[in-house]
């Protein structure tokens, strides 16, 4: 652990526009500094006023990534965990909402002792306090802090100001990395540096000088433009890193290292690498991801795809990545098809199109839209022996489908959709019910890591290879305890249960009846990583590849 006053901070800021890969740049910097022997912690700052990401619509904000603690955070944290293998804590995620809430509560409790409370310095001080909590919690040497939004936004100024004040105290300990975009307008046909120079200028007007520029563009930056950026943005040429579009996000740390970014950052912070940066294992994974030939056709049936005219697969990013990791280790290339479950609400001939898939996933979800479609899809894959993986809602709906179509409980349902059903197979637990009655939606879910005990001789037990697991949850409803005996007698195997036997964590069908039919109440995708793919996804992919 670094000496107390010698902790290092790297602030990652965005220039020109959003969506250019600031999160991946942050994750990659974390990865290479970690590989050089330092303990790092990665912090995501979201400048919105929501206190967490839990109440946000995934089509607008992407996936809600749940931490072990249950904190509902931003999808960028998912990338941090996948790149670095770090298990994030509550302190690694900061929103303006959290900061303001804390300051206002402190003011109400006379925490400021009668003083006038102001954005500067009180909000800024609270941001710095939160950043320090994260570094202490992680006992890290270097904090890498991604400030959400783009330079010039009104919302993120306080966070940049926090970085500036940290640098003022200890100039050698703080770096600012500007991830910026250089467009090549179609009609002009050449790469333009002006927007990045404007972003750098705006940053200067905050009293902050970028130390590094990561120049994102569709192609490599040429020498002429590098020079131009160096002079106009006041950044040494060697600290301008060209970051062209590439095939896979997992290439980014490797590319950064080709430019020796790790050593350059360390040098600027007055540090020497503790060991030679070795990304061999990572490179193997990237190599496999590009050199697998056998294709698997996998369908994901959900509802969060259409925002206007384009598909937003960001809502399921952890699921997609989990599929990829397991496919690559087994030598497959997954070819994903998005099924809009609404299209299957009524049984039509269309259902037969499912035949073409090697496997089908029904991921998590909320509400009524497309639910009957998902149930129809599950019925089809069960009857036609197509490998099936249900995640959270997918597991609940698989249980409902079985109750309806195999056990004859025609109106079996979840009370989330039909509270009057005579067969509430999926129901709300009593404590949650009380909260919902008070409209307290923010705190009504089972969130975060919970243990489950696995039953011998099942797919789950075989896949994990251990008898007890911990997985992350995010749901309000559970399999109704009153139906468990009936469901088990009817053929459902609950292969994972909470240690007190109350909550059903995994359901599966015997492999004598179906090659792979399994659903989890939790979200295994949150713990899938490139270098340690998730065992349940791997078993699923194995089954999908069965015939190949
Ligand atoms: N809507 C379901 C519940 O709240 C499932 C949630 C999910 O899939 N994350 O229990």
XYZ file of C-alpha atoms and ligand atoms in Angstrom:
558
model
C 0.000 0.000 0.000
C 1.244 3.483 -0.890
C 2.203 5.903 1.869
C -0.745 7.963 2.980
C 0.127 11.244 1.270
C 1.485 9.515 -1.759
C -1.668 8.065 -3.201
C -2.021 8.619 -6.948
C -5.113 9.665 -8.898
C -5.846 9.421 -12.591
C -8.974 11.306 -13.685
C -10.423 10.146 -16.985
C -12.501 12.831 -18.708
C -14.449 12.821 -21.956
C -14.116 15.320 -24.773
C -16.382 16.225 -27.718
C -19.123 13.653 -27.254
C -20.309 10.679 -25.272
C -20.158 7.032 -26.289
C -16.536 7.064 -27.450
C -15.253 4.477 -25.003
C -14.272 6.361 -21.871
C -15.331 3.408 -19.735
C -13.241 0.983 -21.776
C -10.266 3.368 -21.629
C -10.647 3.549 -17.838
C -10.915 -0.240 -17.532
C -7.891 -0.703 -19.789
C -5.749 1.761 -17.848
C -6.754 -0.154 -14.705
C -5.790 -3.416 -16.343
C -2.305 -2.323 -17.428
C -1.407 -0.563 -14.194
C -2.553 -3.644 -12.308
C -0.366 -5.733 -14.604
C 2.578 -3.511 -13.733
C 2.225 -4.552 -10.099
C 0.121 -1.807 -8.519
C -3.096 -2.105 -6.581
C -5.695 -0.020 -8.372
C -9.263 0.962 -7.654
C -11.664 2.187 -10.304
C -14.367 4.708 -9.547
C -17.292 5.633 -11.756
C -18.855 9.025 -11.275
C -22.291 9.566 -12.769
C -23.295 13.210 -12.708
C -27.058 12.610 -12.551
C -29.198 13.256 -9.493
C -30.480 9.693 -9.165
C -29.075 8.247 -5.967
C -28.367 4.995 -7.780
C -29.090 3.475 -11.191
C -31.904 1.265 -9.876
C -34.827 3.393 -10.985
C -33.501 4.127 -14.462
C -34.900 2.624 -17.644
C -32.320 0.328 -19.250
C -33.206 1.523 -22.756
C -32.126 5.003 -21.777
C -29.196 4.261 -19.534
C -28.072 0.747 -20.383
C -27.847 -2.141 -17.996
C -28.088 -1.747 -14.238
C -25.001 -3.517 -12.907
C -25.553 -4.960 -9.421
C -22.665 -5.214 -6.956
C -22.216 -7.859 -4.247
C -23.480 -5.307 -1.736
C -26.668 -4.835 -3.743
C -25.827 -1.354 -4.961
C -27.400 -0.784 -8.371
C -24.649 0.805 -10.382
C -23.677 1.766 -13.883
C -22.762 -0.691 -16.636
C -19.258 0.770 -16.811
C -18.558 -0.861 -13.436
C -19.327 -4.160 -15.156
C -16.494 -3.437 -17.569
C -14.177 -2.500 -14.704
C -14.837 -5.871 -13.059
C -14.491 -7.803 -16.307
C -11.197 -6.150 -17.206
C -9.548 -6.128 -13.786
C -11.256 -8.932 -11.871
C -11.782 -6.503 -8.972
C -14.982 -6.950 -6.960
C -16.308 -3.403 -6.680
C -17.653 -1.960 -3.450
C -20.278 0.710 -2.770
C -17.574 3.349 -2.534
C -16.542 2.780 -6.141
C -19.716 4.312 -7.521
C -20.594 7.956 -7.023
C -23.567 9.944 -8.330
C -24.362 13.621 -7.866
C -27.499 12.398 -6.120
C -25.443 10.562 -3.463
C -23.210 13.580 -2.947
C -26.042 16.109 -2.610
C -28.106 13.769 -0.454
C -25.228 13.356 1.975
C -24.471 17.080 2.134
C -28.118 18.023 2.629
C -28.637 15.384 5.324
C -25.501 16.574 7.084
C -26.778 20.154 6.939
C -30.151 19.071 8.400
C -28.293 17.334 11.231
C -26.346 20.515 12.004
C -23.217 18.842 10.673
C -21.953 22.149 9.314
C -22.373 23.869 12.678
C -24.416 26.823 11.475
C -22.192 27.642 8.532
C -23.622 28.541 5.128
C -23.421 25.371 3.021
C -22.368 25.896 -0.590
C -21.566 23.899 -3.705
C -17.983 25.172 -3.473
C -16.401 24.012 -1.216
C -18.894 21.675 0.494
C -19.988 19.588 -2.495
C -16.409 19.422 -3.763
C -15.146 18.360 -0.329
C -17.757 15.632 -0.135
C -16.665 14.325 -3.559
C -13.051 14.221 -2.381
C -14.127 12.451 0.821
C -15.967 9.813 -1.209
C -12.988 9.288 -3.534
C -10.769 8.752 -0.494
C -13.213 6.273 1.022
C -12.933 4.173 -2.114
C -9.135 4.205 -2.106
C -9.094 3.202 1.578
C -11.681 0.486 1.131
C -9.639 -0.972 -1.743
C -6.275 -0.322 -0.060
C -5.027 0.764 -3.456
C -1.969 2.611 -4.740
C -3.642 4.303 -7.670
C -7.257 5.433 -8.092
C -8.598 5.698 -11.605
C -11.661 7.905 -11.649
C -13.965 8.118 -14.629
C -15.995 11.304 -14.671
C -19.242 10.711 -16.570
C -20.506 13.100 -19.208
C -18.472 15.330 -21.481
C -16.354 18.425 -20.863
C -18.576 21.450 -21.199
C -21.485 19.762 -19.419
C -22.820 21.760 -16.556
C -23.384 18.648 -14.409
C -19.865 17.322 -14.051
C -17.959 20.530 -13.273
C -17.894 19.834 -9.516
C -16.185 16.490 -10.102
C -13.497 18.027 -12.295
C -13.122 20.689 -9.614
C -12.525 17.910 -7.061
C -9.702 16.642 -9.274
C -8.280 20.133 -9.608
C -8.163 20.681 -5.839
C -6.491 17.295 -5.330
C -3.869 18.246 -7.891
C -3.336 21.644 -6.296
C -2.324 19.940 -3.050
C -0.055 17.390 -4.695
C 0.692 18.133 -8.355
C 2.819 15.003 -8.808
C 0.042 12.732 -7.607
C -2.750 13.618 -10.004
C -3.114 13.122 -13.750
C -5.863 14.103 -16.138
C -6.462 11.883 -19.148
C -8.706 13.335 -21.841
C -10.459 10.725 -23.973
C -11.557 12.719 -26.973
C -12.989 12.193 -30.427
C -11.609 13.234 -33.797
C -14.343 13.072 -36.411
C -13.825 12.478 -40.124
C -16.865 14.192 -41.660
C -17.988 12.301 -44.761
C -18.151 15.339 -47.010
C -14.728 16.625 -45.934
C -12.980 13.279 -45.812
C -10.223 14.271 -43.408
C -9.725 13.944 -39.673
C -10.533 17.096 -37.733
C -8.701 18.095 -34.558
C -10.718 21.246 -33.843
C -13.398 19.725 -31.559
C -10.698 18.163 -29.360
C -8.800 21.446 -29.213
C -12.057 23.111 -28.088
C -12.569 20.469 -25.382
C -9.017 20.936 -24.157
C -9.546 24.707 -24.128
C -12.743 24.381 -22.092
C -10.880 22.168 -19.646
C -8.194 24.861 -19.370
C -10.898 27.384 -18.499
C -11.667 25.203 -15.440
C -8.022 25.522 -14.431
C -7.198 21.984 -15.541
C -4.594 20.903 -18.055
C -4.873 17.487 -19.710
C -1.689 15.441 -19.186
C -2.604 12.769 -21.716
C -4.962 12.663 -24.678
C -6.439 9.407 -25.899
C -7.400 10.269 -29.444
C -10.395 8.194 -30.476
C -11.238 8.078 -34.130
C -12.230 5.617 -36.817
C -8.610 5.425 -38.011
C -5.114 5.967 -36.591
C -3.946 9.472 -35.829
C -1.229 10.669 -38.243
C 1.937 12.519 -37.199
C 0.738 15.833 -38.531
C -2.368 15.798 -36.402
C -0.496 14.526 -33.395
C 1.806 17.538 -33.668
C -1.112 19.885 -34.092
C -2.896 18.487 -31.045
C 0.308 18.617 -28.995
C 0.893 22.297 -29.703
C -2.691 23.493 -29.445
C -3.647 21.366 -26.417
C -0.322 21.822 -24.637
C 0.235 18.072 -24.251
C 3.613 16.452 -25.070
C 3.392 14.473 -28.309
C 4.428 11.248 -26.608
C 1.416 11.558 -24.331
C -1.025 11.616 -27.203
C -2.210 8.071 -27.719
C -3.857 7.067 -30.948
C -6.920 4.907 -30.325
C -8.588 3.917 -33.596
C -11.760 1.819 -33.757
C -10.933 -1.847 -33.312
C -12.662 -5.180 -33.572
C -12.917 -5.993 -29.892
C -12.992 -3.830 -26.759
C -10.649 -6.378 -25.163
C -7.930 -5.294 -27.586
C -7.767 -1.862 -25.986
C -5.331 -2.657 -23.134
C -3.092 -4.482 -25.609
C -3.132 -1.486 -27.961
C -2.455 0.940 -25.135
C 0.518 -1.140 -24.190
C 1.882 -1.014 -27.726
C 2.107 2.732 -27.095
C 3.617 1.979 -23.651
C 0.852 3.940 -21.998
C 1.311 2.116 -18.676
C 4.919 3.163 -18.247
C 4.211 6.694 -19.437
C 1.431 7.141 -16.888
C 3.588 5.711 -14.100
C 6.492 7.945 -15.051
C 4.288 11.035 -14.970
C 3.198 9.999 -11.496
C 6.782 9.526 -10.381
C 6.440 5.727 -10.159
C 8.388 2.863 -11.649
C 6.620 -0.324 -12.737
C 6.974 -3.017 -10.066
C 7.196 -5.684 -12.714
C 7.234 -5.994 -16.464
C 3.723 -5.601 -17.805
C 2.630 -9.091 -18.794
C -0.663 -9.466 -20.628
C -0.047 -12.985 -21.975
C -3.165 -14.586 -20.507
C -5.274 -11.659 -21.630
C -3.814 -11.777 -25.126
C -4.603 -15.498 -25.329
C -8.202 -14.721 -24.540
C -8.321 -11.955 -27.175
C -6.707 -14.280 -29.715
C -9.292 -16.986 -29.054
C -12.105 -14.468 -29.326
C -11.036 -13.659 -32.864
C -10.008 -17.059 -34.092
C -12.956 -19.267 -33.322
C -14.629 -20.580 -36.419
C -17.538 -22.777 -35.359
C -20.619 -20.583 -35.079
C -23.385 -21.045 -32.533
C -26.741 -19.419 -33.198
C -28.107 -18.126 -29.946
C -31.299 -16.148 -29.487
C -31.987 -13.712 -26.676
C -35.662 -13.002 -26.132
C -36.285 -9.737 -24.360
C -38.115 -6.479 -24.578
C -35.509 -3.784 -24.099
C -34.303 -3.717 -27.660
C -36.172 -1.059 -29.529
C -35.517 2.570 -28.696
C -37.036 4.262 -31.709
C -35.494 2.815 -34.791
C -32.394 1.198 -33.393
C -31.596 -1.763 -31.234
C -30.011 -1.139 -27.877
C -28.218 -4.256 -26.793
C -26.515 -2.274 -24.007
C -29.419 -3.225 -21.759
C -28.075 -6.778 -21.712
C -24.352 -6.151 -21.967
C -23.319 -8.514 -19.136
C -25.412 -11.323 -20.625
C -23.812 -10.814 -24.027
C -20.300 -10.769 -22.595
C -20.999 -13.860 -20.461
C -22.114 -15.757 -23.579
C -18.960 -14.690 -25.404
C -16.525 -15.714 -22.630
C -17.998 -19.210 -22.340
C -18.199 -19.625 -26.114
C -14.576 -18.636 -26.665
C -13.186 -21.130 -24.132
C -15.125 -23.852 -25.872
C -13.985 -22.731 -29.311
C -17.268 -21.260 -30.524
C -18.207 -17.929 -32.006
C -21.660 -16.892 -30.810
C -23.944 -15.391 -33.385
C -26.621 -13.544 -31.394
C -30.139 -12.895 -32.610
C -32.430 -10.549 -30.724
C -35.984 -11.729 -30.484
C -38.524 -9.149 -29.539
C -40.720 -11.234 -27.266
C -43.789 -9.107 -28.126
C -43.731 -10.703 -31.577
C -44.455 -14.084 -30.004
C -47.338 -13.021 -27.765
C -49.763 -14.902 -29.966
C -48.783 -18.354 -31.191
C -48.258 -18.052 -34.875
C -46.191 -19.954 -37.383
C -43.364 -17.632 -36.445
C -42.659 -19.794 -33.423
C -41.221 -22.441 -35.747
C -38.429 -20.027 -36.647
C -36.948 -20.912 -33.243
C -35.868 -24.245 -34.729
C -32.816 -22.580 -36.278
C -31.273 -21.728 -32.891
C -28.737 -23.818 -31.021
C -29.904 -22.243 -27.766
C -32.264 -19.621 -26.365
C -31.851 -17.273 -23.415
C -34.664 -15.415 -21.692
C -32.918 -12.747 -19.621
C -34.140 -10.569 -16.751
C -37.007 -8.165 -17.132
C -39.885 -6.395 -15.488
C -43.561 -5.831 -16.270
C -46.124 -7.179 -18.649
C -44.790 -6.364 -22.110
C -43.959 -9.476 -24.103
C -44.467 -11.843 -21.162
C -46.845 -14.189 -22.998
C -44.366 -14.175 -25.888
C -41.579 -15.277 -23.580
C -43.761 -18.040 -22.150
C -44.589 -19.242 -25.687
C -40.901 -19.248 -26.568
C -40.054 -21.241 -23.434
C -42.786 -23.777 -24.200
C -41.383 -24.246 -27.692
C -37.775 -24.754 -26.593
C -38.834 -27.105 -23.812
C -40.926 -29.254 -26.143
C -38.357 -29.164 -28.932
C -35.401 -29.834 -26.667
C -33.515 -26.667 -27.572
C -31.049 -25.676 -24.807
C -32.575 -22.982 -22.596
C -31.145 -20.636 -20.007
C -33.514 -18.413 -18.022
C -32.143 -15.512 -16.007
C -34.265 -14.145 -13.172
C -37.534 -13.286 -14.979
C -36.554 -16.039 -17.406
C -36.476 -18.541 -14.533
C -39.779 -17.310 -13.113
C -41.477 -17.556 -16.505
C -40.023 -21.025 -17.130
C -41.575 -22.160 -13.843
C -44.908 -20.612 -14.832
C -44.764 -22.222 -18.271
C -44.164 -25.643 -16.717
C -46.962 -25.182 -14.192
C -49.382 -24.160 -16.939
C -48.530 -26.568 -19.696
C -47.234 -29.638 -17.888
C -48.990 -29.514 -14.528
C -52.257 -28.148 -15.874
C -52.501 -24.999 -13.733
C -53.916 -23.012 -16.620
C -53.860 -19.617 -14.912
C -50.474 -19.995 -13.220
C -48.782 -16.615 -13.168
C -46.629 -14.153 -11.304
C -48.461 -11.637 -9.138
C -46.298 -8.982 -10.800
C -48.668 -9.355 -13.782
C -51.808 -10.926 -12.387
C -52.483 -10.454 -8.701
C -55.847 -12.248 -8.956
C -54.597 -15.559 -10.306
C -55.719 -18.638 -8.372
C -52.203 -20.059 -8.910
C -49.663 -17.394 -7.865
C -46.619 -19.550 -8.665
C -44.393 -16.510 -8.400
C -45.291 -14.281 -5.490
C -44.009 -11.436 -3.421
C -42.425 -12.115 -0.024
C -44.238 -10.635 2.986
C -41.616 -7.974 3.916
C -41.486 -6.673 0.360
C -45.282 -6.457 0.280
C -45.306 -3.998 3.173
C -42.857 -1.698 1.411
C -44.755 -1.790 -1.886
C -47.954 -0.785 -0.109
C -46.152 2.404 0.879
C -45.003 3.044 -2.724
C -41.421 2.587 -1.569
C -40.135 1.134 -4.865
C -36.526 2.086 -4.234
C -36.036 -0.533 -1.522
C -38.308 -3.411 -2.395
C -35.969 -5.721 -4.188
C -33.753 -8.568 -3.109
C -30.462 -7.064 -4.157
C -26.883 -8.230 -4.134
C -25.075 -11.382 -3.184
C -26.880 -14.265 -1.454
C -25.736 -17.834 -0.844
C -27.342 -20.899 -2.347
C -26.862 -24.559 -1.578
C -26.703 -26.904 -4.553
C -28.332 -30.306 -4.832
C -26.151 -33.281 -5.652
C -26.502 -34.932 -9.032
C -27.864 -31.859 -10.816
C -26.621 -29.789 -13.764
C -25.941 -26.874 -11.420
C -23.929 -28.911 -8.925
C -21.858 -30.430 -11.702
C -21.268 -27.075 -13.399
C -20.089 -25.227 -10.294
C -18.168 -28.148 -8.852
C -18.906 -26.933 -5.308
C -21.837 -27.333 -2.939
C -22.386 -23.693 -1.974
C -22.286 -20.593 -4.157
C -22.884 -16.846 -3.891
C -24.571 -14.952 -6.681
C -26.016 -11.492 -7.262
C -29.728 -10.774 -7.240
C -32.093 -8.079 -8.420
C -35.768 -8.962 -8.203
C -38.919 -8.471 -6.160
C -40.683 -11.794 -6.632
C -39.813 -15.396 -5.715
C -41.107 -18.895 -6.379
C -44.056 -19.177 -4.005
C -43.057 -21.557 -1.132
C -46.588 -22.998 -1.080
C -46.127 -24.490 -4.542
C -42.674 -25.976 -4.162
C -43.772 -29.480 -3.216
C -46.265 -29.598 -6.085
C -43.714 -28.321 -8.587
C -41.063 -30.756 -7.414
C -43.447 -33.677 -7.545
C -44.356 -32.537 -11.045
C -40.771 -32.784 -12.277
C -39.085 -29.447 -11.636
C -35.761 -29.867 -9.869
C -34.860 -26.966 -7.624
C -31.143 -27.567 -7.723
C -30.210 -24.405 -5.832
C -31.983 -23.200 -2.687
C -31.249 -20.635 -0.011
C -29.540 -22.288 2.995
C -32.850 -22.164 4.928
C -34.662 -23.890 2.004
C -37.085 -20.947 1.720
C -36.026 -19.386 -1.570
C -35.660 -21.211 -4.870
C -32.454 -20.101 -6.565
C -32.081 -22.500 -9.506
C -34.648 -24.612 -11.355
C -33.817 -27.251 -13.920
C -35.309 -30.216 -15.736
C -33.759 -33.652 -15.683
C -31.297 -34.203 -18.510
C -33.183 -37.422 -19.179
C -36.013 -35.207 -20.437
C -34.182 -32.265 -21.953
C -30.529 -31.652 -22.926
C -30.308 -28.377 -20.982
C -33.193 -26.527 -19.392
C -32.121 -24.351 -16.471
C -33.121 -21.058 -14.898
C -31.605 -18.976 -12.131
C -33.344 -16.551 -9.819
C -30.053 -14.650 -9.616
C -28.003 -13.024 -12.359
C -24.951 -15.194 -13.076
C -23.944 -12.813 -15.889
C -22.697 -10.237 -13.378
C -19.886 -12.516 -12.300
C -18.770 -13.790 -15.693
C -15.275 -12.651 -16.610
C -13.030 -13.077 -19.657
C -10.449 -15.092 -17.750
C -13.015 -16.951 -15.649
C -16.179 -17.574 -17.645
C -19.306 -18.392 -15.656
C -19.832 -22.161 -15.185
C -23.580 -22.075 -15.906
C -23.075 -20.169 -19.154
C -20.314 -22.608 -20.047
C -22.611 -25.613 -19.444
C -25.315 -23.931 -21.504
C -22.930 -23.238 -24.395
C -21.633 -26.811 -24.193
C -25.213 -28.027 -24.614
C -25.784 -25.597 -27.516
C -22.695 -26.944 -29.221
C -23.754 -30.511 -28.495
C -24.614 -31.379 -32.071
C -21.626 -29.623 -33.625
N -39.614 -8.881 -12.569
C -39.058 -9.963 -11.808
C -38.983 -9.640 -10.336
O -38.971 -8.482 -9.974
C -37.704 -10.367 -12.335
C -36.658 -9.317 -12.180
C -35.448 -9.532 -13.047
O -35.506 -10.268 -14.005
N -34.370 -8.865 -12.743
O -38.921 -10.504 -9.512
